[in-house]
Amino acid sequence: MTENPLRVVIIDDEPLARESIRVLLSDDADVRVVGEGTGSDAVALIARTRPDLLFLDIQMPEVDGFAVIEQVGADTVPALIFVTAYDRYAVRAFEVHALDYLLKPFDDRRFAEALARAKERARARQRGEVDHRIAELLAEREVPRTRFLIPAREKTIVVDAAQIDWIEAADYYVTLHAGPAAHLLRQTMEEIEKQLDRRHFFRVHRSAIVNIDRVREIHPLFRGDCALVLTDGRRIKLSRSRRKDFEALFAQPRT
């Protein structure tokens, strides 16, 4: 007995990205695209079409992929293939939980491998098998810190994350620069980077993280590097290797 084609929905805020996935699926008799849309369309579209398989972009400006999963429900969301631009924390989480993802730009071979595994999971769900990995992934997501507590003599200083202009590495400490004040906190850059809202903070090189809402000007330097000028006039170097990711984030709407 021939199995019915798997019903597929594609969620991505970029029309060209959706088209690329749709074209790659067009010759596959095992699947049928029943809907596509942006993050803001996703929850209603999934409820209406009841797909077996979902291609889900993580980094969308209005409603990101994780928010879609949370609204649909980890136990009811269809088999998933995550689609993302480079995001090392998301990629690391996908790998830890053995979840399939496509890193933009992806090639046909990588797409075929991810699709084959996702088909198996979708058929398993149709047979009633339960996959707990999505729920585990959501449970481990860290909510960005909105404030930091800085120990000082006989008191604790509260620093709102939104007031931080930039962060500087200082051996096993970091310095939070907030207006004229500088606060020393015993954390590494890696530790504090994980706690920040990645829509607003970006690590421009090994020793500095900037609040991108404070960036006023971008000046090109030699060999692809740039200098970021903050609202207070401070210049901070943006390394060439991080420039593309910075420009992509800087261009996104932020709330």
PDB file of C-alpha atoms in Angstrom:
ATOM      1  CA  MET A   1       0.000   0.000   0.000  1.00  0.00           C
ATOM      2  CA  THR A   2       1.402   3.366  -1.041  1.00  0.00           C
ATOM      3  CA  GLU A   3       1.670   5.921   1.756  1.00  0.00           C
ATOM      4  CA  ASN A   4       0.105   9.328   1.270  1.00  0.00           C
ATOM      5  CA  PRO A   5       2.556  12.180   0.631  1.00  0.00           C
ATOM      6  CA  LEU A   6       3.716  14.035   3.717  1.00  0.00           C
ATOM      7  CA  ARG A   7       2.127  17.452   4.064  1.00  0.00           C
ATOM      8  CA  VAL A   8       4.778  20.193   4.254  1.00  0.00           C
ATOM      9  CA  VAL A   9       4.635  23.808   5.433  1.00  0.00           C
ATOM     10  CA  ILE A  10       7.517  26.255   4.889  1.00  0.00           C
ATOM     11  CA  ILE A  11       7.946  29.169   7.314  1.00  0.00           C
ATOM     12  CA  ASP A  12      10.545  31.803   6.431  1.00  0.00           C
ATOM     13  CA  ASP A  13      10.341  35.594   6.262  1.00  0.00           C
ATOM     14  CA  GLU A  14      12.299  35.632   2.972  1.00  0.00           C
ATOM     15  CA  PRO A  15      10.220  34.768  -0.143  1.00  0.00           C
ATOM     16  CA  LEU A  16      13.325  33.633  -2.043  1.00  0.00           C
ATOM     17  CA  ALA A  17      14.252  31.246   0.763  1.00  0.00           C
ATOM     18  CA  ARG A  18      10.762  29.735   0.702  1.00  0.00           C
ATOM     19  CA  GLU A  19      10.930  29.393  -3.063  1.00  0.00           C
ATOM     20  CA  SER A  20      14.314  27.659  -2.852  1.00  0.00           C
ATOM     21  CA  ILE A  21      12.923  25.016  -0.483  1.00  0.00           C
ATOM     22  CA  ARG A  22       9.759  24.627  -2.556  1.00  0.00           C
ATOM     23  CA  VAL A  23      11.794  24.011  -5.727  1.00  0.00           C
ATOM     24  CA  LEU A  24      13.944  21.403  -3.996  1.00  0.00           C
ATOM     25  CA  LEU A  25      10.785  19.604  -2.863  1.00  0.00           C
ATOM     26  CA  SER A  26       8.977  19.812  -6.199  1.00  0.00           C
ATOM     27  CA  ASP A  27      10.304  16.529  -7.635  1.00  0.00           C
ATOM     28  CA  ASP A  28       9.830  14.508  -4.456  1.00  0.00           C
ATOM     29  CA  ALA A  29       6.711  12.339  -4.653  1.00  0.00           C
ATOM     30  CA  ASP A  30       6.855  11.655  -0.905  1.00  0.00           C
ATOM     31  CA  VAL A  31       5.958  15.226   0.028  1.00  0.00           C
ATOM     32  CA  ARG A  32       3.406  17.879  -0.884  1.00  0.00           C
ATOM     33  CA  VAL A  33       3.716  21.556   0.056  1.00  0.00           C
ATOM     34  CA  VAL A  34       0.381  22.630   1.547  1.00  0.00           C
ATOM     35  CA  GLY A  35       1.329  26.092   2.755  1.00  0.00           C
ATOM     36  CA  GLU A  36       4.032  28.684   3.297  1.00  0.00           C
ATOM     37  CA  GLY A  37       4.367  32.000   5.058  1.00  0.00           C
ATOM     38  CA  THR A  38       6.245  34.206   7.507  1.00  0.00           C
ATOM     39  CA  GLY A  39       6.630  33.896  11.260  1.00  0.00           C
ATOM     40  CA  SER A  40       3.487  35.933  11.892  1.00  0.00           C
ATOM     41  CA  ASP A  41       1.511  33.568   9.632  1.00  0.00           C
ATOM     42  CA  ALA A  42       2.923  30.395  11.133  1.00  0.00           C
ATOM     43  CA  VAL A  43       0.643  29.454  14.029  1.00  0.00           C
ATOM     44  CA  ALA A  44      -2.608  29.958  12.106  1.00  0.00           C
ATOM     45  CA  LEU A  45      -1.173  28.273   9.009  1.00  0.00           C
ATOM     46  CA  ILE A  46      -0.038  25.211  10.952  1.00  0.00           C
ATOM     47  CA  ALA A  47      -3.427  24.927  12.675  1.00  0.00           C
ATOM     48  CA  ARG A  48      -5.257  25.190   9.349  1.00  0.00           C
ATOM     49  CA  THR A  49      -3.107  22.838   7.236  1.00  0.00           C
ATOM     50  CA  ARG A  50      -2.005  20.329   9.926  1.00  0.00           C
ATOM     51  CA  PRO A  51       1.342  19.520   8.260  1.00  0.00           C
ATOM     52  CA  ASP A  52       3.418  16.408   8.871  1.00  0.00           C
ATOM     53  CA  LEU A  53       6.690  18.250   8.265  1.00  0.00           C
ATOM     54  CA  LEU A  54       7.690  21.852   8.936  1.00  0.00           C
ATOM     55  CA  PHE A  55      10.623  23.837   7.554  1.00  0.00           C
ATOM     56  CA  LEU A  56      11.085  26.592  10.135  1.00  0.00           C
ATOM     57  CA  ASP A  57      13.397  29.592   9.946  1.00  0.00           C
ATOM     58  CA  ILE A  58      14.740  30.532  13.362  1.00  0.00           C
ATOM     59  CA  GLN A  59      15.737  34.158  12.782  1.00  0.00           C
ATOM     60  CA  MET A  60      12.616  36.052  11.715  1.00  0.00           C
ATOM     61  CA  PRO A  61      11.974  39.689  12.664  1.00  0.00           C
ATOM     62  CA  GLU A  62       8.343  39.530  13.793  1.00  0.00           C
ATOM     63  CA  VAL A  63       7.941  36.080  15.360  1.00  0.00           C
ATOM     64  CA  ASP A  64      11.044  33.900  15.534  1.00  0.00           C
ATOM     65  CA  GLY A  65      11.070  30.144  15.110  1.00  0.00           C
ATOM     66  CA  PHE A  66      11.308  29.309  18.790  1.00  0.00           C
ATOM     67  CA  ALA A  67       8.287  31.499  19.528  1.00  0.00           C
ATOM     68  CA  VAL A  68       6.348  29.615  16.848  1.00  0.00           C
ATOM     69  CA  ILE A  69       7.168  26.275  18.497  1.00  0.00           C
ATOM     70  CA  GLU A  70       6.187  27.591  21.918  1.00  0.00           C
ATOM     71  CA  GLN A  71       2.826  28.815  20.602  1.00  0.00           C
ATOM     72  CA  VAL A  72       2.063  25.621  18.663  1.00  0.00           C
ATOM     73  CA  GLY A  73       3.290  23.423  21.518  1.00  0.00           C
ATOM     74  CA  ALA A  74       6.346  21.193  21.572  1.00  0.00           C
ATOM     75  CA  ASP A  75       4.207  18.056  21.837  1.00  0.00           C
ATOM     76  CA  THR A  76       2.021  18.911  18.844  1.00  0.00           C
ATOM     77  CA  VAL A  77       4.493  20.591  16.489  1.00  0.00           C
ATOM     78  CA  PRO A  78       5.135  18.475  13.349  1.00  0.00           C
ATOM     79  CA  ALA A  79       8.470  16.926  12.418  1.00  0.00           C
ATOM     80  CA  LEU A  80      10.913  19.822  12.073  1.00  0.00           C
ATOM     81  CA  ILE A  81      13.802  20.943   9.933  1.00  0.00           C
ATOM     82  CA  PHE A  82      15.238  24.153  11.358  1.00  0.00           C
ATOM     83  CA  VAL A  83      16.588  26.687   8.876  1.00  0.00           C
ATOM     84  CA  THR A  84      19.002  29.340  10.107  1.00  0.00           C
ATOM     85  CA  ALA A  85      21.740  31.759   9.216  1.00  0.00           C
ATOM     86  CA  TYR A  86      24.846  31.185  11.329  1.00  0.00           C
ATOM     87  CA  ASP A  87      23.972  31.209  15.009  1.00  0.00           C
ATOM     88  CA  ARG A  88      26.462  29.213  17.000  1.00  0.00           C
ATOM     89  CA  TYR A  89      24.273  28.849  20.070  1.00  0.00           C
ATOM     90  CA  ALA A  90      21.280  27.598  18.082  1.00  0.00           C
ATOM     91  CA  VAL A  91      23.460  25.259  16.014  1.00  0.00           C
ATOM     92  CA  ARG A  92      25.097  23.889  19.149  1.00  0.00           C
ATOM     93  CA  ALA A  93      21.662  23.260  20.684  1.00  0.00           C
ATOM     94  CA  PHE A  94      20.450  21.468  17.547  1.00  0.00           C
ATOM     95  CA  GLU A  95      23.522  19.240  17.539  1.00  0.00           C
ATOM     96  CA  VAL A  96      23.252  18.425  21.244  1.00  0.00           C
ATOM     97  CA  HIS A  97      19.659  17.267  20.732  1.00  0.00           C
ATOM     98  CA  ALA A  98      20.380  15.561  17.362  1.00  0.00           C
ATOM     99  CA  LEU A  99      17.880  17.834  15.592  1.00  0.00           C
ATOM    100  CA  ASP A 100      18.049  18.454  11.865  1.00  0.00           C
ATOM    101  CA  TYR A 101      18.916  21.931  10.657  1.00  0.00           C
ATOM    102  CA  LEU A 102      19.914  23.644   7.432  1.00  0.00           C
ATOM    103  CA  LEU A 103      22.519  26.368   7.635  1.00  0.00           C
ATOM    104  CA  LYS A 104      21.999  29.072   5.016  1.00  0.00           C
ATOM    105  CA  PRO A 105      23.219  28.849   2.325  1.00  0.00           C
ATOM    106  CA  PHE A 106      22.800  25.063   2.063  1.00  0.00           C
ATOM    107  CA  ASP A 107      23.504  22.723  -0.849  1.00  0.00           C
ATOM    108  CA  ASP A 108      21.353  19.994  -2.409  1.00  0.00           C
ATOM    109  CA  ARG A 109      23.189  17.172  -0.625  1.00  0.00           C
ATOM    110  CA  ARG A 110      22.723  18.666   2.829  1.00  0.00           C
ATOM    111  CA  PHE A 111      19.077  19.373   2.040  1.00  0.00           C
ATOM    112  CA  ALA A 112      18.470  15.779   0.904  1.00  0.00           C
ATOM    113  CA  GLU A 113      20.095  14.351   4.044  1.00  0.00           C
ATOM    114  CA  ALA A 114      18.015  16.519   6.383  1.00  0.00           C
ATOM    115  CA  LEU A 115      14.833  15.792   4.442  1.00  0.00           C
ATOM    116  CA  ALA A 116      15.376  12.018   4.526  1.00  0.00           C
ATOM    117  CA  ARG A 117      15.731  12.033   8.309  1.00  0.00           C
ATOM    118  CA  ALA A 118      12.752  14.344   8.740  1.00  0.00           C
ATOM    119  CA  LYS A 119      10.593  12.034   6.627  1.00  0.00           C
ATOM    120  CA  GLU A 120      11.439   9.148   8.945  1.00  0.00           C
ATOM    121  CA  ARG A 121      10.451  11.220  11.980  1.00  0.00           C
ATOM    122  CA  ALA A 122       7.218  12.336  10.324  1.00  0.00           C
ATOM    123  CA  ARG A 123       6.244   8.738   9.531  1.00  0.00           C
ATOM    124  CA  ALA A 124       7.125   7.741  13.095  1.00  0.00           C
ATOM    125  CA  ARG A 125       4.799  10.453  14.429  1.00  0.00           C
ATOM    126  CA  GLN A 126       2.039   9.143  12.178  1.00  0.00           C
ATOM    127  CA  ARG A 127       2.528   5.753  13.852  1.00  0.00           C
ATOM    128  CA  GLY A 128       2.075   7.397  17.238  1.00  0.00           C
ATOM    129  CA  GLU A 129       5.712   7.548  18.320  1.00  0.00           C
ATOM    130  CA  VAL A 130       6.604  10.501  20.566  1.00  0.00           C
ATOM    131  CA  ASP A 131       9.730  12.645  20.102  1.00  0.00           C
ATOM    132  CA  HIS A 132      10.684  14.561  23.267  1.00  0.00           C
ATOM    133  CA  ARG A 133      13.667  16.401  21.788  1.00  0.00           C
ATOM    134  CA  ILE A 134      11.815  19.602  20.902  1.00  0.00           C
ATOM    135  CA  ALA A 135      10.454  19.946  24.430  1.00  0.00           C
ATOM    136  CA  GLU A 136      13.959  19.358  25.800  1.00  0.00           C
ATOM    137  CA  LEU A 137      15.357  22.038  23.485  1.00  0.00           C
ATOM    138  CA  LEU A 138      12.788  24.609  24.609  1.00  0.00           C
ATOM    139  CA  ALA A 139      13.386  23.766  28.257  1.00  0.00           C
ATOM    140  CA  GLU A 140      17.085  24.553  27.881  1.00  0.00           C
ATOM    141  CA  ARG A 141      16.658  27.896  26.127  1.00  0.00           C
ATOM    142  CA  GLU A 142      18.036  30.714  28.198  1.00  0.00           C
ATOM    143  CA  VAL A 143      15.892  33.810  28.643  1.00  0.00           C
ATOM    144  CA  PRO A 144      18.032  36.933  28.113  1.00  0.00           C
ATOM    145  CA  ARG A 145      18.933  38.801  31.291  1.00  0.00           C
ATOM    146  CA  THR A 146      17.241  42.169  31.684  1.00  0.00           C
ATOM    147  CA  ARG A 147      19.524  43.342  34.501  1.00  0.00           C
ATOM    148  CA  PHE A 148      22.843  42.520  36.111  1.00  0.00           C
ATOM    149  CA  LEU A 149      23.747  42.708  39.800  1.00  0.00           C
ATOM    150  CA  ILE A 150      27.200  44.182  40.391  1.00  0.00           C
ATOM    151  CA  PRO A 151      28.750  43.585  43.842  1.00  0.00           C
ATOM    152  CA  ALA A 152      30.279  46.741  45.308  1.00  0.00           C
ATOM    153  CA  ARG A 153      31.422  47.875  48.748  1.00  0.00           C
ATOM    154  CA  GLU A 154      28.530  47.409  51.188  1.00  0.00           C
ATOM    155  CA  LYS A 155      25.972  47.432  48.358  1.00  0.00           C
ATOM    156  CA  THR A 156      24.904  45.848  45.072  1.00  0.00           C
ATOM    157  CA  ILE A 157      24.521  47.959  41.953  1.00  0.00           C
ATOM    158  CA  VAL A 158      21.701  47.082  39.554  1.00  0.00           C
ATOM    159  CA  VAL A 159      22.548  47.640  35.879  1.00  0.00           C
ATOM    160  CA  ASP A 160      19.745  47.341  33.330  1.00  0.00           C
ATOM    161  CA  ALA A 161      20.880  45.457  30.232  1.00  0.00           C
ATOM    162  CA  ALA A 162      19.300  48.115  28.011  1.00  0.00           C
ATOM    163  CA  GLN A 163      21.589  50.748  29.585  1.00  0.00           C
ATOM    164  CA  ILE A 164      24.788  48.897  28.621  1.00  0.00           C
ATOM    165  CA  ASP A 165      26.635  50.571  25.740  1.00  0.00           C
ATOM    166  CA  TRP A 166      29.343  47.963  25.306  1.00  0.00           C
ATOM    167  CA  ILE A 167      31.192  45.245  27.194  1.00  0.00           C
ATOM    168  CA  GLU A 168      34.948  44.823  27.399  1.00  0.00           C
ATOM    169  CA  ALA A 169      36.963  41.733  28.323  1.00  0.00           C
ATOM    170  CA  ALA A 170      39.281  42.101  31.315  1.00  0.00           C
ATOM    171  CA  ASP A 171      41.043  38.778  31.978  1.00  0.00           C
ATOM    172  CA  TYR A 172      38.559  36.672  33.980  1.00  0.00           C
ATOM    173  CA  TYR A 173      36.263  39.672  34.342  1.00  0.00           C
ATOM    174  CA  VAL A 174      34.199  41.822  32.016  1.00  0.00           C
ATOM    175  CA  THR A 175      33.597  45.554  32.234  1.00  0.00           C
ATOM    176  CA  LEU A 176      30.063  46.757  31.568  1.00  0.00           C
ATOM    177  CA  HIS A 177      30.176  50.284  30.150  1.00  0.00           C
ATOM    178  CA  ALA A 178      26.893  52.100  30.803  1.00  0.00           C
ATOM    179  CA  GLY A 179      27.079  55.817  30.115  1.00  0.00           C
ATOM    180  CA  PRO A 180      29.880  57.347  32.215  1.00  0.00           C
ATOM    181  CA  ALA A 181      29.945  54.344  34.576  1.00  0.00           C
ATOM    182  CA  ALA A 182      32.069  51.202  34.222  1.00  0.00           C
ATOM    183  CA  HIS A 183      31.154  48.123  36.263  1.00  0.00           C
ATOM    184  CA  LEU A 184      33.457  45.145  36.771  1.00  0.00           C
ATOM    185  CA  LEU A 185      31.763  41.745  36.815  1.00  0.00           C
ATOM    186  CA  ARG A 186      33.437  38.393  37.443  1.00  0.00           C
ATOM    187  CA  GLN A 187      32.402  36.545  34.287  1.00  0.00           C
ATOM    188  CA  THR A 188      34.048  35.570  31.027  1.00  0.00           C
ATOM    189  CA  MET A 189      32.981  37.009  27.690  1.00  0.00           C
ATOM    190  CA  GLU A 190      31.558  33.622  26.725  1.00  0.00           C
ATOM    191  CA  GLU A 191      29.433  33.472  29.871  1.00  0.00           C
ATOM    192  CA  ILE A 192      27.981  36.955  29.574  1.00  0.00           C
ATOM    193  CA  GLU A 193      27.423  36.655  25.820  1.00  0.00           C
ATOM    194  CA  LYS A 194      25.053  33.742  26.449  1.00  0.00           C
ATOM    195  CA  GLN A 195      22.989  35.872  28.847  1.00  0.00           C
ATOM    196  CA  LEU A 196      22.464  38.818  26.502  1.00  0.00           C
ATOM    197  CA  ASP A 197      19.626  39.385  24.055  1.00  0.00           C
ATOM    198  CA  ARG A 198      21.209  38.541  20.697  1.00  0.00           C
ATOM    199  CA  ARG A 199      18.812  40.882  18.907  1.00  0.00           C
ATOM    200  CA  HIS A 200      20.533  43.822  20.619  1.00  0.00           C
ATOM    201  CA  PHE A 201      24.057  42.735  21.550  1.00  0.00           C
ATOM    202  CA  PHE A 202      26.759  41.535  19.184  1.00  0.00           C
ATOM    203  CA  ARG A 203      30.293  40.319  19.797  1.00  0.00           C
ATOM    204  CA  VAL A 204      32.374  42.371  17.377  1.00  0.00           C
ATOM    205  CA  HIS A 205      35.673  40.658  18.224  1.00  0.00           C
ATOM    206  CA  ARG A 206      37.201  38.513  20.971  1.00  0.00           C
ATOM    207  CA  SER A 207      37.319  41.277  23.547  1.00  0.00           C
ATOM    208  CA  ALA A 208      34.238  43.418  22.899  1.00  0.00           C
ATOM    209  CA  ILE A 209      30.456  43.161  22.716  1.00  0.00           C
ATOM    210  CA  VAL A 210      28.424  46.175  21.589  1.00  0.00           C
ATOM    211  CA  ASN A 211      24.822  47.187  22.060  1.00  0.00           C
ATOM    212  CA  ILE A 212      23.933  47.651  18.403  1.00  0.00           C
ATOM    213  CA  ASP A 213      21.296  50.231  19.331  1.00  0.00           C
ATOM    214  CA  ARG A 214      24.225  52.482  20.319  1.00  0.00           C
ATOM    215  CA  VAL A 215      25.980  52.264  16.929  1.00  0.00           C
ATOM    216  CA  ARG A 216      25.860  55.652  15.198  1.00  0.00           C
ATOM    217  CA  GLU A 217      28.375  55.248  12.357  1.00  0.00           C
ATOM    218  CA  ILE A 218      30.298  52.476  10.588  1.00  0.00           C
ATOM    219  CA  HIS A 219      33.687  53.355   9.095  1.00  0.00           C
ATOM    220  CA  PRO A 220      35.630  50.981   6.806  1.00  0.00           C
ATOM    221  CA  LEU A 221      39.225  50.206   7.794  1.00  0.00           C
ATOM    222  CA  PHE A 222      41.962  48.180   6.131  1.00  0.00           C
ATOM    223  CA  ARG A 223      41.537  44.550   5.025  1.00  0.00           C
ATOM    224  CA  GLY A 224      37.797  44.384   5.607  1.00  0.00           C
ATOM    225  CA  ASP A 225      37.753  45.516   9.235  1.00  0.00           C
ATOM    226  CA  CYS A 226      35.457  48.355  10.336  1.00  0.00           C
ATOM    227  CA  ALA A 227      35.261  50.868  13.159  1.00  0.00           C
ATOM    228  CA  LEU A 228      31.929  51.254  14.916  1.00  0.00           C
ATOM    229  CA  VAL A 229      31.276  54.702  16.361  1.00  0.00           C
ATOM    230  CA  LEU A 230      28.915  54.635  19.323  1.00  0.00           C
ATOM    231  CA  THR A 231      26.590  57.438  20.376  1.00  0.00           C
ATOM    232  CA  ASP A 232      29.140  58.658  22.936  1.00  0.00           C
ATOM    233  CA  GLY A 233      31.830  58.894  20.244  1.00  0.00           C
ATOM    234  CA  ARG A 234      33.785  55.795  21.259  1.00  0.00           C
ATOM    235  CA  ARG A 235      35.255  53.791  18.373  1.00  0.00           C
ATOM    236  CA  ILE A 236      35.278  49.993  18.585  1.00  0.00           C
ATOM    237  CA  LYS A 237      36.757  47.691  15.992  1.00  0.00           C
ATOM    238  CA  LEU A 238      34.516  45.237  14.118  1.00  0.00           C
ATOM    239  CA  SER A 239      36.613  42.342  12.844  1.00  0.00           C
ATOM    240  CA  ARG A 240      36.384  41.302   9.212  1.00  0.00           C
ATOM    241  CA  SER A 241      35.284  37.768  10.140  1.00  0.00           C
ATOM    242  CA  ARG A 242      32.261  39.139  12.036  1.00  0.00           C
ATOM    243  CA  ARG A 243      31.279  41.896   9.618  1.00  0.00           C
ATOM    244  CA  LYS A 244      28.765  39.910   7.546  1.00  0.00           C
ATOM    245  CA  ASP A 245      26.900  38.624  10.613  1.00  0.00           C
ATOM    246  CA  PHE A 246      26.881  42.115  12.143  1.00  0.00           C
ATOM    247  CA  GLU A 247      25.436  43.713   9.008  1.00  0.00           C
ATOM    248  CA  ALA A 248      22.710  41.048   8.810  1.00  0.00           C
ATOM    249  CA  LEU A 249      21.713  41.612  12.436  1.00  0.00           C
ATOM    250  CA  PHE A 250      21.988  45.400  12.190  1.00  0.00           C
ATOM    251  CA  ALA A 251      19.551  45.428   9.259  1.00  0.00           C
ATOM    252  CA  GLN A 252      16.862  43.480  11.133  1.00  0.00           C
ATOM    253  CA  PRO A 253      13.962  45.250  12.870  1.00  0.00           C
ATOM    254  CA  ARG A 254      14.343  45.122  16.661  1.00  0.00           C
ATOM    255  CA  THR A 255      11.814  45.359  19.449  1.00  0.00           C
TER     256      THR A 255
END
